[in-house]
Short mmCIF file of C-alpha atoms and ligand atoms in Angstrom, two decimals:
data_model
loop_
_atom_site.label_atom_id
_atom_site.label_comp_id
_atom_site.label_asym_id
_atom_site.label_seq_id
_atom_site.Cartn_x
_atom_site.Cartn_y
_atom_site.Cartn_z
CA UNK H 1223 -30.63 -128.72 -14.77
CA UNK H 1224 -29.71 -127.76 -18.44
CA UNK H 1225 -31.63 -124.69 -19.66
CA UNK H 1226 -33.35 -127.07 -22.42
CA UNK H 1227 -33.92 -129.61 -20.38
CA UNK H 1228 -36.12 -127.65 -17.82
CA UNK H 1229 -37.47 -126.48 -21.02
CA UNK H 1230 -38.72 -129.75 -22.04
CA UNK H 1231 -39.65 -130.59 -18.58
CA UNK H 1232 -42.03 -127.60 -18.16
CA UNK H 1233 -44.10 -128.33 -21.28
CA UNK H 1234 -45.39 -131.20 -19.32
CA UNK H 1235 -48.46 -129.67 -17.81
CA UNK H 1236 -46.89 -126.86 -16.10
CA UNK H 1237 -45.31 -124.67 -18.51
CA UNK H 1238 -47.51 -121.51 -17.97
CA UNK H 1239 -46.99 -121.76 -14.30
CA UNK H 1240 -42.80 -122.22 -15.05
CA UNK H 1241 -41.98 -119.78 -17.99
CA UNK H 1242 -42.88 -116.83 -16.40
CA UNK H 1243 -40.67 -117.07 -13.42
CA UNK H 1244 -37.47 -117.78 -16.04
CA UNK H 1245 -37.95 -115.48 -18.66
CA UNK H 1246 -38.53 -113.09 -15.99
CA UNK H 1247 -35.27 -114.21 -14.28
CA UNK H 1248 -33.06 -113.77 -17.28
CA UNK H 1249 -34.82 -111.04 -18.88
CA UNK H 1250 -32.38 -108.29 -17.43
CA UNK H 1251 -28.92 -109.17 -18.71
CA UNK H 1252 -27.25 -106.62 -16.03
CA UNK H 1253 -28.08 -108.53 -13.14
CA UNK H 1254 -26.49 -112.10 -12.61
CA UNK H 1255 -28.78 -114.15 -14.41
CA UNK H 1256 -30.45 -117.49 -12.77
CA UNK H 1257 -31.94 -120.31 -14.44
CA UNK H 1258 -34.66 -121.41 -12.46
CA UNK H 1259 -33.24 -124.44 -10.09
CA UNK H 1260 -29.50 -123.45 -11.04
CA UNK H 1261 -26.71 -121.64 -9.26
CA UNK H 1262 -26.21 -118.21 -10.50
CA UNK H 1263 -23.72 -117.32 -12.80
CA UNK H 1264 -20.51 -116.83 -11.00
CA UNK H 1265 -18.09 -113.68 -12.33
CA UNK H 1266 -16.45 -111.61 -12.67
CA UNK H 1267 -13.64 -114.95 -12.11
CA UNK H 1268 -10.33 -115.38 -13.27
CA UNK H 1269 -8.24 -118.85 -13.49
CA UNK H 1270 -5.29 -119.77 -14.46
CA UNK H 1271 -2.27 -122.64 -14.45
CA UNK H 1272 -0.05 -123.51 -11.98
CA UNK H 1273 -0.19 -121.41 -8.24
CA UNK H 1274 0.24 -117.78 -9.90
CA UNK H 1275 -1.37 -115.82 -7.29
CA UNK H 1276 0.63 -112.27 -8.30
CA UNK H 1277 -1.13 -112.52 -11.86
CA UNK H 1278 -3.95 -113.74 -10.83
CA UNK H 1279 -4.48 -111.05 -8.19
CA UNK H 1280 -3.61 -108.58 -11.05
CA UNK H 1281 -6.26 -110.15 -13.57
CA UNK H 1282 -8.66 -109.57 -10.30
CA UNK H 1283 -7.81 -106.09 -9.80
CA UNK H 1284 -8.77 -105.31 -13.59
CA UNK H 1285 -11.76 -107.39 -13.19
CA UNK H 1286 -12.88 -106.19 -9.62
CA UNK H 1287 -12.98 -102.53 -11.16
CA UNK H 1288 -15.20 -103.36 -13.38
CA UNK H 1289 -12.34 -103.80 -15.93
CA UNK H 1290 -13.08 -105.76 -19.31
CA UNK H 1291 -11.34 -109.54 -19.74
CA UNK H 1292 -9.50 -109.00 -22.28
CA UNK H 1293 -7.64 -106.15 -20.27
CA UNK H 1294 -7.38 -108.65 -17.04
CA UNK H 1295 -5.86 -111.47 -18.76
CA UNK H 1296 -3.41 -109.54 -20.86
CA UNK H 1297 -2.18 -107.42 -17.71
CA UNK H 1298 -2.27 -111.24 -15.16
CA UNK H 1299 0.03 -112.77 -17.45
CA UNK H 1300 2.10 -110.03 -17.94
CA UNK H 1301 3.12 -110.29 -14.44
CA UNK H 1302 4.97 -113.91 -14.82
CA UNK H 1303 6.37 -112.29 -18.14
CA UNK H 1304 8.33 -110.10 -16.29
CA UNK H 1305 9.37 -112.41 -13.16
CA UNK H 1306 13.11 -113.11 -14.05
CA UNK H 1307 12.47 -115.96 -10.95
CA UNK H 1308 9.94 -117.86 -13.65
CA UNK H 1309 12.32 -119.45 -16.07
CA UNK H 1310 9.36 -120.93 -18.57
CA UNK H 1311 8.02 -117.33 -18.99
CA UNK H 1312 8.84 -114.07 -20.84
CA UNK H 1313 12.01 -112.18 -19.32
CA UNK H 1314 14.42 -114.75 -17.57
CA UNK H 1315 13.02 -117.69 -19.63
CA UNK H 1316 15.24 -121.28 -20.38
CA UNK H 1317 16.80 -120.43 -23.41
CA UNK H 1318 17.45 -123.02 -26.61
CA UNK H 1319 19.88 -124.62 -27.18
CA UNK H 1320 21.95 -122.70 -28.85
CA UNK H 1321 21.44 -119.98 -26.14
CA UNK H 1322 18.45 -118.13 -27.67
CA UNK H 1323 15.41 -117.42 -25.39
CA UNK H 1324 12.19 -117.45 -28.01
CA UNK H 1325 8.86 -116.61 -26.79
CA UNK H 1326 5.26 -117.94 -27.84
CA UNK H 1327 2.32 -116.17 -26.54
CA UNK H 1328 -1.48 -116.01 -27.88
CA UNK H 1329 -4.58 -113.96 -27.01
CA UNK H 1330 -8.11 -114.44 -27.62
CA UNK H 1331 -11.11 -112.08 -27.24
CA UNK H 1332 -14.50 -112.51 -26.39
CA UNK H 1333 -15.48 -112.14 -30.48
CA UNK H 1334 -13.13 -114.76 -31.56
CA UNK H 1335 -10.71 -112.03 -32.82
CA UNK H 1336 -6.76 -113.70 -32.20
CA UNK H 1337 -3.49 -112.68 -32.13
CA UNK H 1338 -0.16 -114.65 -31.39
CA UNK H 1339 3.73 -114.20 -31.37
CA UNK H 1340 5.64 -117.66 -32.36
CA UNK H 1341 9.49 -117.65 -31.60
CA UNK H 1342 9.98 -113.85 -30.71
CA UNK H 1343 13.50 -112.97 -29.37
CA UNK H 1344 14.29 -109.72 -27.37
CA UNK H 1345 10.65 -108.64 -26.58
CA UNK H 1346 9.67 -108.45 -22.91
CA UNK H 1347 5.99 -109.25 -23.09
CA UNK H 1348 5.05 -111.14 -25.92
CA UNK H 1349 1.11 -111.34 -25.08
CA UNK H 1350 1.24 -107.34 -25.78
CA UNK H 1351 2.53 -108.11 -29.06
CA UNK H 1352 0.17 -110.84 -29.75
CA UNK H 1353 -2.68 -108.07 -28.72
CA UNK H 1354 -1.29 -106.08 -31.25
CA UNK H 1355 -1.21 -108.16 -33.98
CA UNK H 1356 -5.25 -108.89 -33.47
CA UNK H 1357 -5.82 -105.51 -32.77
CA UNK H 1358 -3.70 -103.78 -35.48
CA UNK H 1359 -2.95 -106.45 -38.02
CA UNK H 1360 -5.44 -108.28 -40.58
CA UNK H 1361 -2.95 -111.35 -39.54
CA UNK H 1362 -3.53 -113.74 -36.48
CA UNK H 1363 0.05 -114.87 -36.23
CA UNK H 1364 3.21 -113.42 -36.58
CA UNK H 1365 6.63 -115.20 -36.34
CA UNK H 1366 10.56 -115.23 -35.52
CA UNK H 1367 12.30 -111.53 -37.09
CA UNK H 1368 8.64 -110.34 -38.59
CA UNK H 1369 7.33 -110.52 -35.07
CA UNK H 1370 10.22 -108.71 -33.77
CA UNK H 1371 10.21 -105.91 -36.21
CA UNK H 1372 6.87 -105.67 -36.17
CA UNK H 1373 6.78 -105.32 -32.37
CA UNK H 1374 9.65 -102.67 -32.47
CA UNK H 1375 7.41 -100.73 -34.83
CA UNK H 1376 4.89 -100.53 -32.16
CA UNK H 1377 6.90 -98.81 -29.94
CA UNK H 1378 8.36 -102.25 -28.07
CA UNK H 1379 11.81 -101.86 -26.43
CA UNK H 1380 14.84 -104.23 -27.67
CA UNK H 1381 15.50 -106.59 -24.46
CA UNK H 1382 18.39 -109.08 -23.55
CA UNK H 1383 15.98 -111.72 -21.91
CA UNK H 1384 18.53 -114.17 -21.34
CA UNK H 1385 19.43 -113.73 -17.16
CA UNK H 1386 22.90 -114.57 -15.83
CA UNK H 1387 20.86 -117.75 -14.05
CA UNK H 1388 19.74 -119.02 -17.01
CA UNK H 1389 22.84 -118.44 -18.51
CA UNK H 1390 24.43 -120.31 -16.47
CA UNK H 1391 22.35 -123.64 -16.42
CA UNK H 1392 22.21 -123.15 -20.40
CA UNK H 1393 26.00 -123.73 -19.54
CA UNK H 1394 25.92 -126.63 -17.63
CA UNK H 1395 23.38 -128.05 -19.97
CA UNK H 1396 25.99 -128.22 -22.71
CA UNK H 1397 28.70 -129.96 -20.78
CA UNK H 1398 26.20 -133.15 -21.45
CA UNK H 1399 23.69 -131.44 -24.39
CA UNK H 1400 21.19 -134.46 -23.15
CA UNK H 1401 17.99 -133.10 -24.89
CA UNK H 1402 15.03 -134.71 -22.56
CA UNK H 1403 12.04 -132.99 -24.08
CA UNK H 1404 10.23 -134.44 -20.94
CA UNK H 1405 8.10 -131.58 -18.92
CA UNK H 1406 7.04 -132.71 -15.02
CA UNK H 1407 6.59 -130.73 -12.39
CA UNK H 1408 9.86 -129.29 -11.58
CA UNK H 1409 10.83 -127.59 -15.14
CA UNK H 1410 8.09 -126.08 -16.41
CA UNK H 1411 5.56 -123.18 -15.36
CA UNK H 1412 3.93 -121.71 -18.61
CA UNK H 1413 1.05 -119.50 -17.60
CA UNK H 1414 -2.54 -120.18 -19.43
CA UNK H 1415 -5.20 -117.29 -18.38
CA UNK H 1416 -9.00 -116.89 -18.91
CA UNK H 1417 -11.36 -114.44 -17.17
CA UNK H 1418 -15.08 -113.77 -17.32
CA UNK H 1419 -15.61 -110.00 -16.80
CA UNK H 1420 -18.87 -108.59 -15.12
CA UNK H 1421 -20.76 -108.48 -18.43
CA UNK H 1422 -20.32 -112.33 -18.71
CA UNK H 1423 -17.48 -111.63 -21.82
CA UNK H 1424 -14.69 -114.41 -21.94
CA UNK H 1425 -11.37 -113.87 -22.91
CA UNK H 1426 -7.58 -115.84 -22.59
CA UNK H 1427 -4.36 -115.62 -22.72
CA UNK H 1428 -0.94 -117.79 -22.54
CA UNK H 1429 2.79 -117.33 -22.94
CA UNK H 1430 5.58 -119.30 -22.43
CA UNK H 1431 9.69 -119.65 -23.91
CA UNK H 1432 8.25 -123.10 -24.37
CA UNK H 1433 10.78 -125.93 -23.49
CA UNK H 1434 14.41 -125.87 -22.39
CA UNK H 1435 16.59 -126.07 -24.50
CA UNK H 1436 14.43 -126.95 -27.63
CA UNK H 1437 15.60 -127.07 -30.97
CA UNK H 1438 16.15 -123.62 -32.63
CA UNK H 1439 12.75 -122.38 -34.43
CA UNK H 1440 10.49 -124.84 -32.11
CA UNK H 1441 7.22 -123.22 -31.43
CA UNK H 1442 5.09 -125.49 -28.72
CA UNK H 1443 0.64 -125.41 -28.54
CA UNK H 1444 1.02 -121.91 -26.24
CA UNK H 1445 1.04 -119.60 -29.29
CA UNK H 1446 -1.48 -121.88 -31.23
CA UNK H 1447 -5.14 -121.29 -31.18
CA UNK H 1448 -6.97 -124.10 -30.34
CA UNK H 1449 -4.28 -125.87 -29.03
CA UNK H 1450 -2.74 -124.02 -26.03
CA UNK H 1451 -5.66 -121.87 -25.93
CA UNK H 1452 -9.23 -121.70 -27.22
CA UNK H 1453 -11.92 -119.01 -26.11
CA UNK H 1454 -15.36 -119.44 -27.79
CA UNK H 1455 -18.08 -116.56 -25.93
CA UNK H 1456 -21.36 -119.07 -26.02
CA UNK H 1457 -19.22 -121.69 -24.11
CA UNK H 1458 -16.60 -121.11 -22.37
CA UNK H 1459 -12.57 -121.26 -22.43
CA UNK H 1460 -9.95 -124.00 -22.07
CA UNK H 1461 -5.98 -123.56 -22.31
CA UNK H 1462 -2.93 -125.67 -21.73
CA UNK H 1463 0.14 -126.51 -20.15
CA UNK H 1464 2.70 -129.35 -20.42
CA UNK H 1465 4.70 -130.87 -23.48
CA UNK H 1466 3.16 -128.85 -26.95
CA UNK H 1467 3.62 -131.45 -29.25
CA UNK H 1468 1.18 -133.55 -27.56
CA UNK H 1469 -1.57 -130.30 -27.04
CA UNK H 1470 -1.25 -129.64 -30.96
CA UNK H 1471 -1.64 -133.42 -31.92
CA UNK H 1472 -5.15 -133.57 -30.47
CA UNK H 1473 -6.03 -129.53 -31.02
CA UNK H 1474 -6.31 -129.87 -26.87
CA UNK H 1475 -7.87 -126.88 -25.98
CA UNK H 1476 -10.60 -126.26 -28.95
CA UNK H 1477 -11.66 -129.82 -27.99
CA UNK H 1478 -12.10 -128.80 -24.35
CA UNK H 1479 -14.51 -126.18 -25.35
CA UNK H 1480 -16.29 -128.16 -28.11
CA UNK H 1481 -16.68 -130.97 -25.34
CA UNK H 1482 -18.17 -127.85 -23.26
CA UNK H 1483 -20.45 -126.97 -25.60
CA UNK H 1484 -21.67 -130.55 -25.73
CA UNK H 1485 -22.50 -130.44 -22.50
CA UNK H 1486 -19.55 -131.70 -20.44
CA UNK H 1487 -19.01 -129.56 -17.21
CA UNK H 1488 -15.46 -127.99 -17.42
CA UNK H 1489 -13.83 -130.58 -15.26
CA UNK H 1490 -15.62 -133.24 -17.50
CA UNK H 1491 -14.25 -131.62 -20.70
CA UNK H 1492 -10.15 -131.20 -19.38
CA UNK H 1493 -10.59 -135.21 -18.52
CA UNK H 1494 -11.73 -136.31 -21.95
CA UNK H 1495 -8.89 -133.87 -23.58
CA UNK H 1496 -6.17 -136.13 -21.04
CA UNK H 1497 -7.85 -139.21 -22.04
CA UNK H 1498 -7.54 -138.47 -25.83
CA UNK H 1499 -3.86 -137.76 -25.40
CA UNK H 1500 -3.14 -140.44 -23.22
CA UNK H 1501 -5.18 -142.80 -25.75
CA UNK H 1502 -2.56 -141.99 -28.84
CA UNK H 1503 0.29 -142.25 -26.25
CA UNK H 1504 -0.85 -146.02 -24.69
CA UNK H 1505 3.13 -147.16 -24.40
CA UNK H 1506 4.54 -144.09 -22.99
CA UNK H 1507 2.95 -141.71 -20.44
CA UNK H 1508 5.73 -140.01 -18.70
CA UNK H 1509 5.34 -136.25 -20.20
CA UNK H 1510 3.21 -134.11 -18.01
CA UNK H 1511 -0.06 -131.74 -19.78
CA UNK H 1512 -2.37 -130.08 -17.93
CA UNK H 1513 -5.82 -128.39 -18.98
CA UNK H 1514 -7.89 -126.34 -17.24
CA UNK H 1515 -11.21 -124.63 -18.28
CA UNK H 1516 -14.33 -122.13 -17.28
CA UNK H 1517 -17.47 -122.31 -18.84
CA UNK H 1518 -20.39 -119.78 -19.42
CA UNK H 1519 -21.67 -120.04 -15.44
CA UNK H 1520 -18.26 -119.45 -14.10
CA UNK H 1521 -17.71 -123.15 -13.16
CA UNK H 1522 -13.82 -123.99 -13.53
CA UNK H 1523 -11.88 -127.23 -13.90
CA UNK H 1524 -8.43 -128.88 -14.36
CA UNK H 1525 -7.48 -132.30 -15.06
CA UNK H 1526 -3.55 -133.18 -15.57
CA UNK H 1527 -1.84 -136.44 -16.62
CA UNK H 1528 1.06 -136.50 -13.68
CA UNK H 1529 0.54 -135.63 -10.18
CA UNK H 1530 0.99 -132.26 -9.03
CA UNK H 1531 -0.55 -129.42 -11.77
CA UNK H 1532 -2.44 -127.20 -9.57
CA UNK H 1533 -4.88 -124.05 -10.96
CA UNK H 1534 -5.74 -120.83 -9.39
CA UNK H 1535 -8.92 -119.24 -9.43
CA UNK H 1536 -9.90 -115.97 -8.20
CA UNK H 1537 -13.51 -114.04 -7.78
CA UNK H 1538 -15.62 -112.76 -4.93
CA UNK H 1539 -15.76 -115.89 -3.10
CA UNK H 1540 -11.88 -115.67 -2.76
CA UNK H 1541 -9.33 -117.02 -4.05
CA UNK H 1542 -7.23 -120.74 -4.34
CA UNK H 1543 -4.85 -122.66 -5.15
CA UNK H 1544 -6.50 -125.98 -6.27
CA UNK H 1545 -5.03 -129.49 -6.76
CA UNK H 1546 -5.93 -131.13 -9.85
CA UNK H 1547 -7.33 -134.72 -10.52
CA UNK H 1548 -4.71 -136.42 -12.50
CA UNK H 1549 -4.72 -139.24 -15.09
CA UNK H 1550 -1.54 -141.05 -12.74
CA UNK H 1551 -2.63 -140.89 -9.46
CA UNK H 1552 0.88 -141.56 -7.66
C1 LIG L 2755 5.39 -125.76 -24.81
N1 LIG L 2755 3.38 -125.99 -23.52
O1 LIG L 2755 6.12 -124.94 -25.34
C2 LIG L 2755 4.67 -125.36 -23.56
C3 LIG L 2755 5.55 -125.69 -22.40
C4 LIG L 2755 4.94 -125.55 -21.07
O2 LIG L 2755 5.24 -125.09 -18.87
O3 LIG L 2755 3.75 -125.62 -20.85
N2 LIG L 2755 5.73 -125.33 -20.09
O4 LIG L 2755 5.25 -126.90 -25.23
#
């Protein structure tokens, strides 16, 4: 039962006998608070896209110390950002198609304070950078060679990112140069992040080098707030994966949250956000996006368009790799 529902409920007739057992419940904001008839709140948690158990096992070791979540996502996804084997992330991403690899990350704090990196060569972990530029910039976003300076000013080490197995199927992918912007299963892996840390804050991350061979100077939803990622502290947290163009057209993960805040439970919320994009895309439905989400309580969700998108989550009852619904069901 919503808070201000039981409210409402307990003014008829038996609201001195009620309040006193909830205020007295949530009156110590240490301990895990209960809402009279509800499940307590479940953190600290971590979630994220796709079946990342290395990051999200690191996000749980920041968290399970007792670690903030800004720390835990920021250190989880930096663990795919350095995994050459990941070709949508960081280090060892697809390049574009003219051979460059360009990275997009964005982080978000539990104050609303943002920082992103949009089409950053040579930098390793571009969520750092994107830390950086909330933390020590009056800017949100930074892009392209301003990024990149600005990240070698803060101590960041110049990087080829572009591994002799991506090199090589950039190759091959010029013999033909077919550009098929079209993201399923097999080609794509960006990592989305958010964590609730023991004092109930919310934070996210994501980072990706966006599609394969994209046109040069294409920045995706990942380094976009509210698109690829949206963190608001009173609700909860959403963030993306899948083809950008269609995240950014319908602000995908700011929606998520705002459909949160409204009252939709997080798998609720990622369902809507696929409806809305499958509703502007009624003759073509072949692109892959999926959401996933946490709200307030700790409750988690995913919804994806194609078959196949699967979420981890991670707290004290353990951790999982879970399917997600999907708008196509075969
Ligand atoms: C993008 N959303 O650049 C990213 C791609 C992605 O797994 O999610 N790949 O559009």
């Amino acid at each position: 039962m919503q808070r201000r529902n039981f409210l409402k409920n307990s003014t008829k007739g038996t609201a001195g006998l009620l309040a006193t057992p909830l205020l007295a419940s949530c009156s110590d904001s240490k301990k895990e608070k209960t809402i009279a008839g509800e499940q307590p709140i479940l953190k600290p948690i971590v979630i994220c896209t796709w079946d990342f158990h290395n990051a999200s096992a690191k996000a749980w070791e920041v968290l399970e110390k007792g670690g903030n979540a800004l720390d835990a996502v920021e250190q989880g996804v930096m663990i795919e950002e350095a995994d050459t084997e990941n070709q949508t992330v960081g280090f060892g991403g697809r390049p574009d198609r003219d051979g460059k690899v360009t990275l997009d990350a964005c982080i978000m704090d539990k104050d609303g304070n943002c920082g992103a990196v949009l089409c950053m060569q040579n930098i390793a972990h571009p969520i750092s950078v994107a830390r950086k530029v909330m933390e020590e910039t009056p800017h949100v976003m930074l892009a392209g060679k301003g990024a990149e300076q600005f990240a070698y000013e803060q101590g960041f080490v110049k990087t080829n990112l572009l591994t002799e197995k991506s090199k090589k199927e950039w190759v091959e992918w010029q013999k033909t140069s077919q550009y098929e912007p079209i993201i399923n299963i097999e080609n794509h892996d960006t990592i989305g992040m958010l964590a609730i840390d023991a004092n109930g804050d919310i934070s996210g991350a994501c980072t990706t080098s966006g599609m394969a061979y994209k046109m040069s100077g294409r920045v995706g939803d990942s380094p976009i707030i509210g698109a690829g990622l949206f963190v608001d502290n009173e609700v909860g947290g959403a963030t993306a994966t899948g083809v950008g163009e269609e995240v950014v057209r319908t602000v995908g993960s700011f929606l998520i949250v705002e459909l949160m805040r409204q009252g939709k439970s997080p798998q609720e919320a990622c369902k809507e956000g696929v409806k809305r994009i499958i509703a502007k895309n009624k003759d073509k439905q072949d692109f892959q996006i999926g959401f996933i989400a946490i709200n307030k309580k700790g409750e988690t969700g995913g919804y994806c368009i194609q078959p196949g998108f699967t979420y981890r989550t991670y707290s004290k009852e353990g951790h999982a790799n879970n399917p997600s619904d999907s708008f196509i069901k075969t």
